[in-house]
Short mmCIF file of C-alpha atoms in Angstrom, two decimals:
data_model
loop_
_atom_site.label_atom_id
_atom_site.label_comp_id
_atom_site.label_asym_id
_atom_site.label_seq_id
_atom_site.Cartn_x
_atom_site.Cartn_y
_atom_site.Cartn_z
CA MET G 1 95.50 71.64 124.80
CA ASN G 2 91.76 71.22 124.79
CA TRP G 3 90.00 67.90 124.47
CA ARG G 4 89.22 68.30 120.73
CA ARG G 5 92.87 68.80 119.88
CA THR G 6 93.74 65.82 122.06
CA VAL G 7 91.24 63.68 120.16
CA VAL G 8 92.65 64.85 116.82
CA LEU G 9 96.20 64.19 118.03
CA VAL G 10 95.38 60.66 119.23
CA TRP G 11 93.45 59.94 116.03
CA LEU G 12 96.35 61.17 113.84
CA VAL G 13 98.85 59.04 115.78
CA ILE G 14 96.69 55.92 115.51
CA PHE G 15 95.95 56.52 111.81
CA THR G 16 99.62 57.19 111.03
CA GLN G 17 100.76 54.10 112.88
CA ALA G 18 98.12 51.96 111.20
CA THR G 19 99.04 53.31 107.76
CA VAL G 20 102.84 53.39 107.97
CA GLY G 21 103.39 50.73 110.63
CA GLN G 22 102.46 47.67 108.60
CA ASN G 23 105.14 44.98 108.31
CA LEU G 24 107.58 46.60 110.74
CA SER G 25 109.06 43.24 111.61
CA LYS G 26 109.34 41.73 108.12
CA PRO G 27 112.83 40.48 107.27
CA PHE G 28 115.08 42.75 105.24
CA TRP G 29 114.87 41.75 101.59
CA GLY G 30 114.16 43.63 98.41
CA ILE G 31 115.49 46.58 96.55
CA HIS G 32 115.70 49.12 99.38
CA ASP G 33 116.09 46.96 102.48
CA TRP G 34 119.87 46.93 102.16
CA ASN G 35 119.72 50.32 103.93
CA GLY G 36 118.33 48.70 107.08
CA ALA G 37 120.96 45.98 106.98
CA ARG G 38 123.77 48.50 106.46
CA TYR G 39 122.78 51.03 109.12
CA GLY G 40 121.71 48.25 111.46
CA ASN G 41 125.18 46.75 111.13
CA ILE G 42 126.74 50.10 112.04
CA ALA G 43 124.41 50.37 115.05
CA ARG G 44 125.34 46.84 116.19
CA ASN G 45 129.00 47.78 115.92
CA TYR G 46 128.38 50.82 118.14
CA LEU G 47 127.00 48.44 120.77
CA LYS G 48 129.68 45.79 120.19
CA TYR G 49 132.77 48.02 120.24
CA GLY G 50 131.48 51.04 122.16
CA LEU G 51 131.27 54.71 121.24
CA LEU G 52 134.69 55.55 122.68
CA THR G 53 136.45 52.80 120.76
CA THR G 54 134.75 53.70 117.47
CA ARG G 55 135.03 57.45 118.19
CA LEU G 56 131.56 57.74 116.65
CA ALA G 57 132.93 56.44 113.34
CA GLN G 58 130.38 54.39 111.43
CA ILE G 59 132.20 51.05 111.38
CA GLU G 60 131.00 48.54 108.81
CA ASN G 61 132.69 45.25 107.96
CA GLY G 62 136.24 46.60 108.12
CA ASP G 63 135.31 49.86 106.40
CA ILE G 64 134.13 53.22 107.70
CA ASN G 65 131.03 54.85 106.26
CA THR G 66 131.75 58.55 105.77
CA HIS G 67 128.80 59.43 103.55
CA TYR G 68 126.38 60.58 106.25
CA PRO G 69 126.47 62.12 109.72
CA PRO G 70 126.17 59.59 112.58
CA LEU G 71 122.82 60.35 114.27
CA LEU G 72 120.69 57.69 112.49
CA PRO G 73 122.96 54.74 113.43
CA LEU G 74 123.27 56.15 116.95
CA LEU G 75 119.47 56.25 117.29
CA LEU G 76 119.29 52.71 115.92
CA ALA G 77 121.84 51.65 118.54
CA VAL G 78 119.62 53.13 121.26
CA SER G 79 116.67 51.22 119.83
CA TYR G 80 118.73 48.02 119.82
CA LYS G 81 119.82 48.62 123.40
CA LEU G 82 116.20 49.05 124.51
CA PHE G 83 114.45 46.42 122.38
CA GLY G 84 117.14 44.08 121.08
CA VAL G 85 118.54 43.74 117.58
CA SER G 86 115.74 43.05 115.11
CA GLU G 87 114.15 44.39 111.96
CA TRP G 88 111.35 45.81 114.10
CA ALA G 89 113.78 47.76 116.30
CA THR G 90 115.56 49.03 113.18
CA ARG G 91 112.35 50.28 111.56
CA LEU G 92 111.06 51.76 114.82
CA VAL G 93 113.27 54.88 114.64
CA PRO G 94 112.10 56.15 111.21
CA PHE G 95 108.56 55.01 111.98
CA LEU G 96 108.42 57.19 115.10
CA ALA G 97 110.06 60.05 113.20
CA THR G 98 107.37 59.82 110.51
CA THR G 99 104.67 59.85 113.16
CA GLY G 100 106.26 62.99 114.59
CA SER G 101 106.40 64.58 111.12
CA ILE G 102 102.69 64.05 110.53
CA ILE G 103 101.89 65.60 113.91
CA ILE G 104 104.14 68.61 113.28
CA ILE G 105 102.60 69.13 109.81
CA TRP G 106 99.20 69.23 111.51
CA ARG G 107 100.45 71.68 114.16
CA ILE G 108 102.17 74.03 111.70
CA THR G 109 99.17 74.20 109.38
CA ARG G 110 96.71 74.48 112.27
CA LEU G 111 98.55 77.50 113.68
CA GLU G 112 98.59 79.24 110.29
CA PHE G 113 95.23 78.30 108.77
CA GLY G 114 93.03 76.62 111.37
CA GLU G 115 92.02 73.17 112.59
CA MET G 116 90.47 71.65 109.47
CA PRO G 117 93.27 72.70 107.09
CA GLY G 118 95.71 71.28 109.63
CA ILE G 119 93.94 67.92 109.69
CA PHE G 120 93.70 67.81 105.89
CA SER G 121 97.37 68.71 105.41
CA ALA G 122 98.41 65.91 107.76
CA LEU G 123 96.13 63.43 105.99
CA PHE G 124 97.34 64.53 102.54
CA ALA G 125 100.96 64.09 103.64
CA LEU G 126 100.08 60.66 105.03
CA ALA G 127 98.33 59.72 101.79
CA THR G 128 101.48 60.18 99.71
CA VAL G 129 103.22 57.04 98.56
CA VAL G 130 106.57 58.48 99.64
CA ILE G 131 105.50 58.74 103.29
CA ARG G 132 103.82 55.31 103.31
CA TYR G 133 106.76 53.58 101.62
CA PHE G 134 109.79 55.38 103.02
CA GLY G 135 108.24 56.36 106.37
CA LYS G 136 109.50 53.22 108.09
CA MET G 137 112.62 52.62 106.02
CA PRO G 138 115.80 52.95 108.11
CA VAL G 139 117.33 55.77 106.09
CA HIS G 140 118.27 59.31 107.03
CA GLU G 141 115.47 61.20 105.33
CA PRO G 142 112.49 60.39 107.63
CA VAL G 143 114.56 61.30 110.69
CA ALA G 144 115.94 64.48 109.11
CA LEU G 145 112.43 65.49 108.02
CA VAL G 146 111.05 65.51 111.55
CA PHE G 147 113.92 67.74 112.72
CA ALA G 148 113.50 70.11 109.74
CA LEU G 149 109.78 70.40 110.44
CA LEU G 150 110.52 70.93 114.12
CA ALA G 151 112.78 73.85 113.17
CA PHE G 152 109.99 75.52 111.20
CA TRP G 153 107.43 74.87 113.93
CA SER G 154 109.71 76.25 116.64
CA ILE G 155 110.21 79.43 114.60
CA GLN G 156 106.45 79.68 114.31
CA LEU G 157 106.25 79.39 118.11
CA GLY G 158 109.07 81.91 118.60
CA LYS G 159 111.42 79.45 120.34
CA LYS G 160 114.94 80.18 119.09
CA ARG G 161 116.73 77.61 121.26
CA LEU G 162 114.46 74.84 120.01
CA THR G 163 115.08 76.06 116.46
CA TRP G 164 118.85 75.79 116.95
CA LEU G 165 118.50 72.34 118.52
CA ALA G 166 116.32 71.13 115.64
CA VAL G 167 118.78 72.49 113.06
CA LEU G 168 121.70 70.83 114.89
CA LEU G 169 119.87 67.48 115.03
CA CYS G 170 119.02 67.77 111.34
CA LEU G 171 122.69 68.49 110.55
CA LEU G 172 123.73 65.44 112.58
CA THR G 173 121.25 63.28 110.67
CA ASN G 174 121.57 64.28 107.03
CA TRP G 175 123.18 66.88 104.81
CA LEU G 176 119.66 68.27 104.35
CA GLY G 177 120.46 70.38 107.41
CA VAL G 178 122.76 72.59 105.33
CA TYR G 179 119.87 73.48 103.03
CA LEU G 180 117.65 73.98 106.07
CA VAL G 181 120.01 76.63 107.46
CA ILE G 182 120.14 78.38 104.08
CA GLY G 183 116.36 78.19 103.70
CA LEU G 184 115.66 79.50 107.19
CA THR G 185 118.13 82.35 106.72
CA VAL G 186 116.54 83.39 103.42
CA LEU G 187 113.01 82.91 104.73
CA LEU G 188 113.41 84.77 107.98
CA GLY G 189 116.38 87.03 107.48
CA LYS G 190 118.14 88.51 110.46
CA ARG G 191 115.05 88.62 112.69
CA ALA G 192 115.16 84.83 113.32
CA TRP G 193 118.88 84.53 114.01
CA PRO G 194 120.63 86.25 116.91
#
């Protein structure tokens, strides 16, 4: 990586974190913040009871959440283990995933169309209300998005193992992974899959 790409990368990370990272530690309240409380509770229960006792089941207050795969609460549990249980630690996982998504959008577009279109595509993605609002919300979509984009980027780079890993991580995060497999199969045909 040359110095210009490094400067662009650092600038994109700083700009993304300044744009999306506001109010990471605000208390959960409002119409969508119940997601953070719900998945944060599951993550706390992973730490409280242990992964073997829960058998990776998403334990809530006496109930088991079976609506989504377990990777998001597991990542939240890792964040809690490293930084303690807080709203900031809960929002950190999707916030970092959104930062990764913006970087991968830049990389994918840069490889296909050049440096300036890559920068503009990353900035346009960052300018959308959806990214700015949901980019730090502890829900499955920001985390699944970074894995889906990683799958497309790894195909672009010709790295099949990384593609499989990204698809698996997307499947473990959200049901979006099913559509990702279908889309990649249609897009690439047999040449991308062994």
